[in-house]
Coordinates of C-alpha atoms in Angstrom, one line a residue:
M197 CA 211.5 -87.6 88.4
N198 CA 208.4 -85.4 88.4
N199 CA 210.3 -82.6 86.4
R200 CA 211.4 -85.3 83.8
K201 CA 207.7 -86.3 83.2
S202 CA 206.6 -82.8 82.9
R203 CA 209.1 -82.2 80.3
W204 CA 208.1 -84.8 78.0
L205 CA 204.4 -84.9 79.2
R206 CA 203.8 -81.2 77.6
P207 CA 205.3 -81.9 74.1
A208 CA 203.3 -85.1 73.9
L209 CA 200.2 -83.2 74.9
I210 CA 201.0 -80.5 72.3
L211 CA 201.7 -83.2 69.8
V212 CA 198.2 -85.0 70.3
L213 CA 196.4 -81.6 70.1
V214 CA 198.1 -80.8 66.9
C215 CA 197.3 -84.2 65.4
A216 CA 193.7 -83.9 66.6
A217 CA 193.3 -80.6 64.9
L218 CA 194.8 -81.9 61.7
A219 CA 192.6 -85.0 61.9
A220 CA 189.5 -82.5 62.3
L221 CA 190.7 -80.5 59.1
V222 CA 191.5 -83.5 57.0
Y223 CA 188.5 -85.7 58.0
P224 CA 186.1 -83.7 56.1
F225 CA 188.3 -84.1 53.0
F226 CA 188.5 -87.7 53.2
E227 CA 184.9 -88.1 54.2
D228 CA 183.9 -86.3 50.8
L229 CA 186.3 -88.7 48.9
I230 CA 184.4 -91.6 50.6
H231 CA 181.0 -90.2 50.8
P232 CA 180.6 -87.4 48.3
K233 CA 177.7 -85.0 48.2
M234 CA 175.4 -85.1 44.9
Y235 CA 172.3 -83.2 43.8
I236 CA 169.0 -84.4 42.8
L237 CA 167.8 -84.2 39.2
S238 CA 164.2 -84.4 38.3
D239 CA 161.8 -83.2 35.5
S240 CA 159.5 -82.0 38.0
E241 CA 159.8 -80.4 41.6
K242 CA 159.8 -83.9 43.3
L243 CA 161.5 -87.2 42.6
T244 CA 159.4 -90.2 43.9
I245 CA 161.4 -93.0 45.0
T246 CA 159.9 -96.4 46.3
E247 CA 162.1 -98.6 48.6
P248 CA 160.9 -102.2 49.2
Y249 CA 161.0 -104.0 52.6
L250 CA 159.7 -107.1 54.1
L251 CA 156.5 -107.0 56.1
A252 CA 155.4 -110.3 57.8
G253 CA 157.2 -112.0 55.0
E254 CA 155.5 -110.1 52.2
V255 CA 157.3 -107.4 50.0
A256 CA 156.0 -104.1 50.7
E257 CA 157.1 -100.6 49.6
D258 CA 157.5 -97.2 51.2
S259 CA 157.4 -94.1 49.0
Y260 CA 159.4 -91.1 49.4
T261 CA 159.6 -87.7 47.5
I262 CA 162.9 -85.7 47.4
P263 CA 162.8 -82.2 46.2
R264 CA 164.8 -81.4 43.0
G265 CA 168.3 -79.9 43.8
A266 CA 168.3 -81.6 47.4
K267 CA 171.7 -82.7 48.4
V268 CA 172.4 -86.2 49.3
T269 CA 175.3 -88.2 50.6
V270 CA 176.5 -91.1 48.7
E271 CA 176.9 -94.2 50.8
E272 CA 177.2 -96.9 48.0
R273 CA 177.8 -96.6 44.1
G274 CA 176.4 -98.8 41.5
N275 CA 176.3 -99.0 37.7
E276 CA 172.9 -98.2 37.4
K277 CA 171.7 -97.0 41.0
T278 CA 173.4 -95.5 43.9
K279 CA 172.3 -95.8 47.6
V280 CA 172.2 -92.4 49.2
S281 CA 171.4 -90.9 52.6
Y282 CA 168.7 -87.9 52.6
K283 CA 167.8 -86.8 56.1
D284 CA 167.0 -90.0 58.0
A285 CA 166.7 -92.5 55.2
I286 CA 168.7 -94.6 53.0
L287 CA 167.4 -94.5 49.4
T288 CA 168.4 -96.1 46.2
I289 CA 168.4 -93.5 43.3
P290 CA 168.8 -94.1 39.6
N291 CA 172.2 -92.5 38.4
E292 CA 170.3 -90.6 35.8
N293 CA 168.8 -88.6 38.7
L294 CA 172.0 -87.6 40.5
S295 CA 174.6 -85.0 39.5
E296 CA 177.7 -83.6 41.2
S297 CA 176.8 -80.2 40.3
K298 CA 173.5 -78.2 41.4
L299 CA 173.8 -76.1 38.0
D300 CA 172.7 -79.3 36.4
C301 CA 169.3 -79.1 38.3
V302 CA 168.3 -76.0 36.4
D303 CA 169.7 -76.9 33.0
Y304 CA 166.7 -77.5 30.8
E305 CA 166.3 -76.8 27.1
Y306 CA 162.6 -75.9 27.0
V307 CA 159.8 -75.2 29.5
Y308 CA 156.0 -75.2 28.9
P309 CA 153.3 -73.3 30.9
R310 CA 150.6 -75.1 32.9
R311 CA 148.4 -72.1 32.1
M312 CA 148.1 -68.9 30.2
L313 CA 150.8 -66.3 31.6
N314 CA 151.9 -62.9 30.7
L315 CA 155.7 -62.9 30.5
R316 CA 157.8 -60.5 32.6
E317 CA 160.4 -58.0 31.4
D318 CA 162.1 -58.4 34.6
K319 CA 161.9 -60.4 37.9
E320 CA 160.4 -57.4 39.8
G321 CA 156.7 -57.9 38.5
H322 CA 156.4 -55.7 35.6
L323 CA 154.0 -57.6 33.3
S324 CA 154.4 -57.7 29.5
D325 CA 151.5 -57.6 27.3
L326 CA 152.9 -60.7 25.7
I327 CA 151.3 -63.9 26.8
V328 CA 152.2 -67.6 26.3
E329 CA 149.5 -70.3 26.2
K330 CA 149.2 -73.5 28.1
G331 CA 151.6 -76.2 26.7
E332 CA 153.4 -73.7 24.4
Q333 CA 157.1 -74.6 23.9
L334 CA 159.7 -71.9 25.2
K335 CA 163.2 -72.0 24.7
V336 CA 165.1 -71.5 28.0
V337 CA 168.0 -69.0 27.7
N338 CA 169.2 -69.1 31.4
A339 CA 168.2 -70.4 34.9
L340 CA 170.2 -69.9 38.1
A341 CA 171.0 -72.4 40.6
S342 CA 170.3 -69.6 43.3
D343 CA 166.7 -69.5 42.0
L344 CA 166.2 -73.3 43.1
D345 CA 164.7 -74.0 46.4
P346 CA 166.0 -77.3 47.7
E347 CA 163.0 -77.4 50.1
T348 CA 160.3 -77.3 47.4
G349 CA 162.3 -78.2 44.3
R350 CA 160.8 -75.1 42.7
I351 CA 162.9 -72.9 40.4
A352 CA 161.7 -69.4 40.9
W353 CA 162.4 -68.1 37.4
F354 CA 163.4 -69.0 34.0
E355 CA 164.9 -66.6 31.3
I356 CA 163.3 -67.6 28.1
E357 CA 163.4 -66.6 24.3
K358 CA 160.0 -65.4 22.7
D359 CA 159.6 -63.6 19.2
G360 CA 163.6 -62.9 19.3
Q361 CA 163.5 -61.1 22.9
N362 CA 164.2 -62.5 26.1
Y363 CA 161.6 -62.4 29.1
F364 CA 161.2 -64.1 32.4
I365 CA 158.6 -66.5 33.3
P366 CA 157.8 -67.9 36.9
G367 CA 159.2 -71.4 37.3
G368 CA 156.3 -72.5 39.7
L369 CA 153.9 -72.3 36.9
V370 CA 155.9 -74.2 34.1
E371 CA 156.9 -77.7 33.5
T372 CA 160.0 -79.2 31.8
T373 CA 157.9 -81.4 29.6
H374 CA 155.1 -80.9 27.3
E375 CA 153.2 -84.0 28.8
N376 CA 153.5 -82.7 32.5
A377 CA 152.1 -79.2 31.4
M378 CA 149.2 -80.4 29.6
K379 CA 148.3 -83.1 32.4
Q380 CA 145.0 -82.6 34.2
Y381 CA 146.1 -82.1 38.0
G382 CA 142.7 -81.5 39.1
T383 CA 141.1 -84.8 40.2
D384 CA 137.5 -85.3 40.6
L385 CA 136.7 -81.7 40.0
K386 CA 133.0 -81.0 41.0
Y387 CA 131.2 -77.9 39.7
N388 CA 127.6 -76.6 39.3
A389 CA 127.1 -75.8 35.7
V390 CA 124.3 -73.1 36.2
Y391 CA 125.7 -70.5 34.2
D392 CA 125.7 -72.6 31.2
N393 CA 122.0 -71.5 30.9
T394 CA 123.1 -67.9 31.4
F395 CA 125.9 -67.7 29.0
Y396 CA 126.3 -71.0 26.7
D397 CA 126.4 -74.5 27.1
G398 CA 129.9 -75.7 27.9
Y399 CA 130.6 -72.4 29.5
S400 CA 131.4 -73.8 32.9
Q401 CA 133.8 -76.4 31.7
W402 CA 135.7 -73.6 29.9
A403 CA 135.5 -71.0 32.8
Y404 CA 136.3 -73.4 36.0
V405 CA 138.4 -76.1 34.3
D406 CA 140.1 -75.5 31.0
Q407 CA 141.6 -72.3 31.7
N408 CA 142.9 -73.1 35.3
D409 CA 145.9 -74.7 36.8
F410 CA 145.0 -77.2 39.6
K411 CA 148.5 -78.2 40.4
G412 CA 149.4 -75.0 42.3
M413 CA 152.6 -73.9 44.1
E414 CA 153.7 -75.7 47.5
S415 CA 154.0 -72.8 50.0
I416 CA 157.4 -72.1 51.0
N417 CA 157.8 -72.4 55.0
Y418 CA 160.0 -69.5 55.6
S419 CA 162.2 -69.9 58.6
D420 CA 161.8 -66.3 59.7
N421 CA 157.9 -66.5 59.1
P422 CA 156.8 -70.0 59.5
I423 CA 153.3 -71.3 58.4
R424 CA 151.0 -71.6 61.3
E425 CA 148.2 -73.8 61.2
N426 CA 146.3 -72.5 64.4
L427 CA 146.3 -68.7 64.0
R428 CA 143.4 -67.1 65.8
G429 CA 142.6 -63.5 64.9
V430 CA 140.2 -60.6 64.9
H431 CA 139.7 -57.8 62.5
V432 CA 140.5 -54.2 63.6
T433 CA 140.5 -51.1 61.8
L434 CA 143.8 -49.2 61.6
E435 CA 142.2 -46.4 63.5
N436 CA 140.9 -48.9 66.3
L437 CA 144.2 -50.4 66.4
I438 CA 146.1 -47.1 66.8
K439 CA 143.6 -45.9 69.6
N440 CA 143.5 -49.1 71.5
K441 CA 146.7 -50.7 71.0
E442 CA 147.4 -51.5 74.9
E443 CA 143.9 -52.9 75.3
I444 CA 144.4 -55.0 72.2
K445 CA 147.7 -56.4 73.9
K446 CA 145.7 -57.1 77.0
L447 CA 143.2 -59.1 74.9
G448 CA 145.7 -61.4 73.5
R449 CA 147.0 -62.3 77.0
E450 CA 143.6 -63.0 78.4
S451 CA 142.2 -64.7 75.4
G452 CA 142.9 -67.2 72.7
I453 CA 143.8 -64.4 70.1
N454 CA 147.2 -64.4 68.5
C455 CA 146.6 -62.6 65.1
L456 CA 145.3 -59.2 64.1
V457 CA 143.9 -58.5 60.5
V458 CA 144.4 -54.8 59.9
G459 CA 142.6 -52.8 57.3
L460 CA 144.9 -50.7 55.5
K461 CA 142.9 -50.2 52.0
G462 CA 138.9 -49.6 52.1
L463 CA 136.1 -50.3 49.9
N464 CA 136.6 -47.0 48.1
G465 CA 140.1 -47.6 47.6
Q466 CA 141.3 -45.1 50.2
L467 CA 144.5 -45.9 51.9
F468 CA 144.8 -45.2 55.7
Y469 CA 148.6 -44.7 55.8
S470 CA 150.9 -42.5 53.9
S471 CA 151.7 -44.9 51.2
E472 CA 154.1 -44.1 48.5
V473 CA 152.6 -46.3 46.0
P474 CA 149.9 -43.9 44.5
T475 CA 152.2 -41.4 43.2
E476 CA 153.4 -43.9 40.8
F477 CA 149.9 -45.3 39.7
F478 CA 147.6 -42.1 40.2
H479 CA 147.1 -38.8 38.3
N480 CA 145.5 -37.4 41.3
T481 CA 146.1 -38.9 44.8
D482 CA 143.7 -36.8 46.6
N483 CA 141.0 -39.5 46.7
V484 CA 143.2 -42.4 47.7
L485 CA 145.6 -40.3 50.1
G486 CA 143.1 -37.6 51.4
N487 CA 142.5 -39.1 54.9
T488 CA 145.5 -41.1 56.1
L489 CA 145.9 -41.8 59.8
I490 CA 149.5 -42.7 60.2
T491 CA 152.9 -42.4 58.3
K492 CA 154.4 -45.3 56.7
E493 CA 157.3 -45.2 59.1
D494 CA 155.1 -45.0 62.2
L495 CA 153.0 -48.1 60.8
A496 CA 156.0 -50.2 60.7
E497 CA 156.9 -49.4 64.3
L498 CA 153.3 -50.1 65.3
V499 CA 153.3 -53.4 63.5
K500 CA 156.8 -54.4 65.0
E501 CA 155.5 -53.4 68.4
M502 CA 152.4 -55.5 67.9
E503 CA 154.5 -58.4 66.8
Q504 CA 156.5 -58.3 69.8
A505 CA 153.6 -58.4 71.8
G506 CA 152.9 -62.0 70.3
F507 CA 150.6 -61.1 67.4
Y508 CA 151.1 -62.4 63.8
M509 CA 150.1 -59.4 61.8
I510 CA 148.0 -59.4 58.5
G511 CA 147.5 -56.4 56.3
R512 CA 144.1 -56.4 54.6
M513 CA 143.1 -54.8 51.4
Q514 CA 139.8 -54.4 49.6
T515 CA 141.2 -55.1 46.1
F516 CA 139.2 -54.5 43.1
A517 CA 136.2 -52.8 44.6
D518 CA 138.1 -49.4 44.3
T519 CA 136.3 -46.3 43.6
A520 CA 139.6 -44.1 43.8
Y521 CA 141.2 -46.1 41.0
A522 CA 138.2 -46.5 38.9
V523 CA 137.8 -42.6 38.9
D524 CA 141.3 -42.0 38.0
H525 CA 141.6 -44.5 35.4
P526 CA 138.2 -45.0 33.7
D527 CA 140.0 -46.8 30.7
Q528 CA 140.8 -49.6 33.3
A529 CA 137.6 -49.9 35.2
I530 CA 134.4 -51.5 34.6
T531 CA 132.2 -49.3 32.5
Y532 CA 128.6 -49.2 30.7
K533 CA 129.2 -49.7 26.9
D534 CA 126.8 -47.1 25.7
S535 CA 127.8 -44.2 27.7
G536 CA 131.4 -45.1 28.8
E537 CA 130.4 -44.0 32.3
L538 CA 131.7 -45.9 35.4
A539 CA 129.3 -48.8 36.4
Y540 CA 128.1 -48.8 40.0
L541 CA 127.8 -52.3 41.0
S542 CA 127.8 -54.1 44.5
E543 CA 128.1 -50.7 46.2
S544 CA 131.1 -49.4 44.5
N545 CA 133.0 -48.6 41.3
W546 CA 135.2 -51.4 40.4
A547 CA 138.7 -51.4 38.7
S548 CA 138.7 -54.2 36.2
P549 CA 140.2 -57.4 37.4
Y550 CA 141.0 -58.4 33.8
V551 CA 143.6 -55.2 33.5
R552 CA 147.1 -56.1 34.3
K553 CA 147.9 -52.4 35.3
V554 CA 145.1 -53.0 38.1
W555 CA 147.2 -56.0 39.0
E556 CA 150.4 -54.2 39.2
Y557 CA 148.8 -51.3 41.5
N558 CA 147.5 -53.8 43.9
G559 CA 150.6 -55.9 43.9
A560 CA 152.6 -52.9 44.6
L561 CA 150.6 -52.1 47.5
A562 CA 151.1 -55.6 48.6
K563 CA 154.7 -55.4 48.6
E564 CA 154.6 -52.2 50.5
F565 CA 152.6 -54.1 53.2
A566 CA 155.3 -56.8 53.3
E567 CA 158.1 -54.2 53.6
I568 CA 156.4 -52.6 56.3
G569 CA 156.6 -55.8 58.2
F570 CA 153.3 -57.6 58.0
D571 CA 153.5 -61.5 58.0
E572 CA 150.6 -61.9 55.3
V573 CA 148.8 -59.7 53.0
E574 CA 144.9 -60.6 52.8
L575 CA 143.0 -59.8 49.8
D576 CA 139.2 -59.0 50.2
F577 CA 137.1 -58.2 47.2
C578 CA 139.4 -60.1 45.2
R579 CA 136.7 -60.9 42.8
F580 CA 134.3 -59.5 40.2
P581 CA 131.1 -57.7 41.3
D582 CA 128.3 -60.1 42.3
S583 CA 125.6 -58.0 40.5
A584 CA 126.9 -57.8 36.9
T585 CA 125.5 -61.2 35.6
K586 CA 122.4 -59.9 33.9
L587 CA 123.9 -56.7 32.5
E588 CA 127.0 -58.8 31.1
A589 CA 124.6 -61.2 29.6
E590 CA 122.8 -58.4 27.7
G591 CA 126.2 -57.0 26.6
K592 CA 125.8 -53.7 28.6
L593 CA 129.1 -53.8 30.4
E594 CA 132.7 -53.4 29.2
F595 CA 135.2 -55.3 31.5
H596 CA 138.3 -54.7 29.0
N597 CA 138.9 -58.5 28.9
K598 CA 141.8 -58.3 26.6
Y599 CA 143.0 -61.9 26.7
N600 CA 139.3 -63.4 26.4
E601 CA 139.9 -65.0 30.0
S602 CA 137.2 -66.4 32.4
K603 CA 136.8 -64.6 35.5
V604 CA 138.0 -67.7 37.6
S605 CA 141.3 -67.8 35.4
T606 CA 141.9 -63.9 35.9
I607 CA 141.6 -64.3 39.8
Q608 CA 143.7 -67.3 40.0
G609 CA 146.4 -65.6 37.7
F610 CA 146.3 -62.6 39.8
L611 CA 146.8 -64.6 42.9
Y612 CA 149.8 -66.5 41.5
Y613 CA 151.3 -63.0 40.4
L614 CA 151.2 -61.9 43.9
R615 CA 152.9 -65.1 45.2
E616 CA 155.6 -64.4 43.0
L617 CA 155.9 -60.8 44.2
L618 CA 155.9 -61.6 47.9
E619 CA 157.8 -64.7 48.1
P620 CA 161.3 -62.8 48.1
L621 CA 159.8 -60.8 51.0
H622 CA 158.8 -64.1 53.1
T623 CA 155.3 -62.9 53.0
Y624 CA 152.2 -64.9 52.5
V625 CA 149.2 -64.2 50.3
A626 CA 145.7 -64.9 51.7
A627 CA 142.2 -64.6 49.6
D628 CA 138.6 -64.0 51.2
L629 CA 136.1 -65.9 49.4
Y630 CA 132.3 -66.3 49.8
S631 CA 131.5 -69.5 51.7
G632 CA 128.5 -70.2 49.4
V633 CA 130.9 -70.8 46.5
I634 CA 132.3 -73.7 48.3
A635 CA 129.0 -75.1 49.5
E636 CA 127.3 -74.7 46.3
Q637 CA 130.2 -75.4 44.0
Y638 CA 130.1 -72.6 41.4
D639 CA 131.8 -69.4 41.2
Y640 CA 128.6 -67.0 41.7
D641 CA 129.9 -65.5 38.4
I642 CA 132.5 -63.5 40.5
G643 CA 135.6 -65.6 39.7
Q644 CA 135.7 -67.5 42.9
F645 CA 135.9 -71.1 42.3
Y646 CA 137.3 -73.0 45.4
P647 CA 139.7 -75.4 43.6
A648 CA 141.2 -72.7 41.5
I649 CA 141.7 -70.4 44.4
T650 CA 143.2 -72.9 46.8
A651 CA 145.8 -74.0 44.1
A652 CA 146.9 -70.4 43.9
A653 CA 146.8 -68.7 47.3
D654 CA 149.0 -69.4 50.3
V655 CA 145.8 -69.1 52.8
V656 CA 142.1 -69.1 52.0
S657 CA 139.6 -67.4 54.2
P658 CA 135.9 -68.4 53.4
M659 CA 133.6 -66.0 55.1
L660 CA 131.5 -68.5 57.2
Y661 CA 129.1 -66.1 58.4
L662 CA 125.8 -67.9 59.6
D663 CA 123.6 -65.0 58.9
Q664 CA 124.5 -65.5 55.0
F665 CA 125.4 -69.2 54.7
P666 CA 123.2 -71.7 52.7
A667 CA 123.3 -74.3 55.6
W668 CA 120.3 -75.8 54.2
I669 CA 122.7 -77.6 51.9
Y670 CA 123.9 -79.6 54.8
G671 CA 120.1 -80.1 56.0
F672 CA 120.5 -77.6 59.0
E673 CA 117.9 -74.8 59.7
D674 CA 118.8 -73.5 62.9
M675 CA 121.6 -71.2 62.8
D676 CA 122.3 -71.1 66.3
K677 CA 121.4 -74.4 67.5
D678 CA 123.3 -76.3 64.8
A679 CA 126.3 -73.7 64.7
R680 CA 128.9 -76.5 65.7
N681 CA 127.6 -78.9 63.3
I682 CA 127.5 -76.3 60.3
T683 CA 131.1 -75.3 60.7
K684 CA 132.2 -78.9 61.2
A685 CA 130.2 -79.9 57.9
F686 CA 131.8 -76.9 56.1
S687 CA 135.2 -77.9 57.3
E688 CA 134.9 -81.4 56.0
Q689 CA 133.7 -80.2 52.6
I690 CA 136.9 -78.1 52.3
E691 CA 138.9 -81.1 53.3
E692 CA 137.2 -83.1 50.5
L693 CA 137.8 -80.3 48.1
D694 CA 141.4 -79.7 49.0
N695 CA 141.9 -83.3 47.7
S696 CA 141.4 -82.3 44.1
V697 CA 144.6 -80.1 43.8
I698 CA 148.2 -80.9 44.4
Y699 CA 149.2 -78.1 46.7
P700 CA 146.0 -76.7 48.4
A701 CA 146.2 -73.4 50.5
E702 CA 145.9 -73.4 54.3
S703 CA 142.2 -72.9 55.3
R704 CA 141.5 -70.2 58.0
P705 CA 137.7 -69.2 57.6
W706 CA 136.3 -66.0 58.9
L707 CA 133.3 -66.3 61.5
Q708 CA 130.8 -64.0 62.5
G709 CA 131.5 -61.7 65.3
Y710 CA 128.8 -59.1 64.5
N711 CA 125.0 -58.6 64.8
N712 CA 123.4 -61.4 67.0
T713 CA 126.5 -63.4 67.7
N714 CA 127.3 -64.2 71.4
P715 CA 130.4 -65.5 73.0
D716 CA 128.9 -68.9 73.5
R717 CA 127.8 -69.3 69.8
L718 CA 131.2 -68.1 68.8
R719 CA 133.0 -70.9 70.9
R720 CA 130.7 -73.5 69.4
E721 CA 131.6 -72.5 65.7
I722 CA 135.1 -72.7 66.7
L723 CA 134.8 -76.1 68.3
G724 CA 133.1 -77.3 65.0
L725 CA 136.2 -76.3 63.1
T726 CA 138.4 -78.4 65.6
D727 CA 136.1 -81.2 65.3
A728 CA 137.0 -81.6 61.7
G729 CA 140.7 -81.0 62.4
H730 CA 141.1 -77.1 61.5
F731 CA 142.5 -75.0 64.2
G732 CA 142.7 -71.5 62.7
Y733 CA 140.1 -69.0 62.5
L734 CA 139.4 -65.1 62.1
V735 CA 136.4 -63.3 63.5
W736 CA 135.0 -60.4 61.6
T737 CA 134.2 -57.8 64.1
D738 CA 133.3 -55.0 61.8
Q739 CA 135.4 -52.1 63.2
G740 CA 137.0 -54.1 65.9
S741 CA 136.0 -51.8 68.4
M742 CA 137.0 -52.6 72.2
D743 CA 133.3 -52.8 73.2
T744 CA 132.8 -55.5 70.6
L745 CA 136.1 -57.3 71.4
D746 CA 135.5 -57.3 75.1
Y747 CA 132.0 -58.6 74.7
L748 CA 133.2 -61.5 72.5
K749 CA 136.3 -62.3 74.6
D750 CA 135.1 -65.4 76.2
G751 CA 134.2 -66.8 72.8
L752 CA 137.8 -66.2 71.4
I753 CA 139.1 -69.6 72.8
S754 CA 142.6 -71.2 71.9
T755 CA 142.7 -74.0 69.7
D756 CA 146.1 -75.1 71.2
P757 CA 144.7 -78.2 73.3
A758 CA 142.5 -79.3 70.3
K759 CA 145.4 -79.3 68.0
E760 CA 147.8 -81.0 70.7
A761 CA 145.2 -84.0 71.2
F762 CA 144.7 -84.2 67.3
E763 CA 148.3 -84.6 66.6
K764 CA 148.6 -87.2 69.5
L765 CA 145.7 -89.3 68.0
Q766 CA 147.5 -89.2 64.5
Q767 CA 150.6 -90.3 66.1
N768 CA 148.8 -93.3 67.8

């Protein structure tokens, strides 16, 4: 009897397993027939959908945004609208906003820039001299579905035709309708028109508003390098990192620090590692590579080692204050008009931020930082010199302003350019700026108008050094006693200004870690940031010597508890 059972039980079991396997293979086929997948079509990066529901007997609405190109599952078809599931929601989408092909999501006849742009000869960053103006109609030749990011809805590139030739244009800075390109995205923009008195009436409107884009580009949250809101960092020179790496690892274990900002390009343009970039851009590389400390390969190993020790690594460059480049390329530098000699301004010679070859040089360095392994590239001196206003107003300086740009527009354009270069490498772009330009709401004539910069960068790092900050604007006089209130008021002002653009950058201010700063005051400054709901900070320690870092250690506190409490409060 038992033998008979086993004779028919084994084939039955095999039959069940075969049927289960077939069902597993066939089910997705039938599931796709019943609930097919479709893609979101939209004239902009995001499609906004409202869903009505009853609340206490009244009709209310929830609003949802879905990225262009997002994949949705059909639940119920209709003649005009279709119910789909997207993530955890059931949404009703107009049929004209759905397609069975992802290719349709990038199929546009024309695109229109939101600001002046140089066209690209390829996607690798080389800038053509040919520009296109805001709102100009450009014929699309091609766009790739692989260039569409379904998380942001952004199309990385469009191939367009201009003057009988094909070029590339970054998709994050164009719209698919003229109306959207010409829209004023900046809402309630505030600015101080002080330079109307220096240059001409209406200058500030032209410089700060008319030439700039205040929509910006949503930062892509890379899975292998996620955006973090509570990075706590200190600056160290590359020399001190090499010399003290074990002590710095110990500091990370014993303090709140989880980030290092490492100086790689100095004020005179000198590079501190054996970069391969200058050989392409310099006639003579002695001034830029004469005193390197480490090979590129060894630097990559050092970065990897510090990341494995728990540090987020930021490579810092002093951007346009660059004596080495200015000396090698006086035709691309800020010079005196009467003599043609290099202008010495703000303790340096300057490569002109207006010149696109200067963009390409610093862009190539930024790419190399990313290839070495840095998670983020930070741009200091990403501005014009702060001592040039009088000389410029008197017509004594040559800036090589080929396209008649404002300083603000130039700095914003450069930041956008670096974003395009570094996105394929999953590396973020951060910009340092004077904190006073935020407090006083004008650009100090250096090109740093906060709304324009926060729209263009992934991260902004205002230099909130209390020995230099105009705290009287907030009604404070005692830098030490009022430290916590000052940083809180400053952070709240940033929050307010961020509301004026669509996609503001992450804010991570520099705090003072030099001169008369002590651990207690530093701690209070950090707590002022967290009082306002900001949890990231950087501390400028000058050279980042171990004497300074050890002295400040008790002030380098973790913001994790404050962030956790803030998130719980929001949930409640």
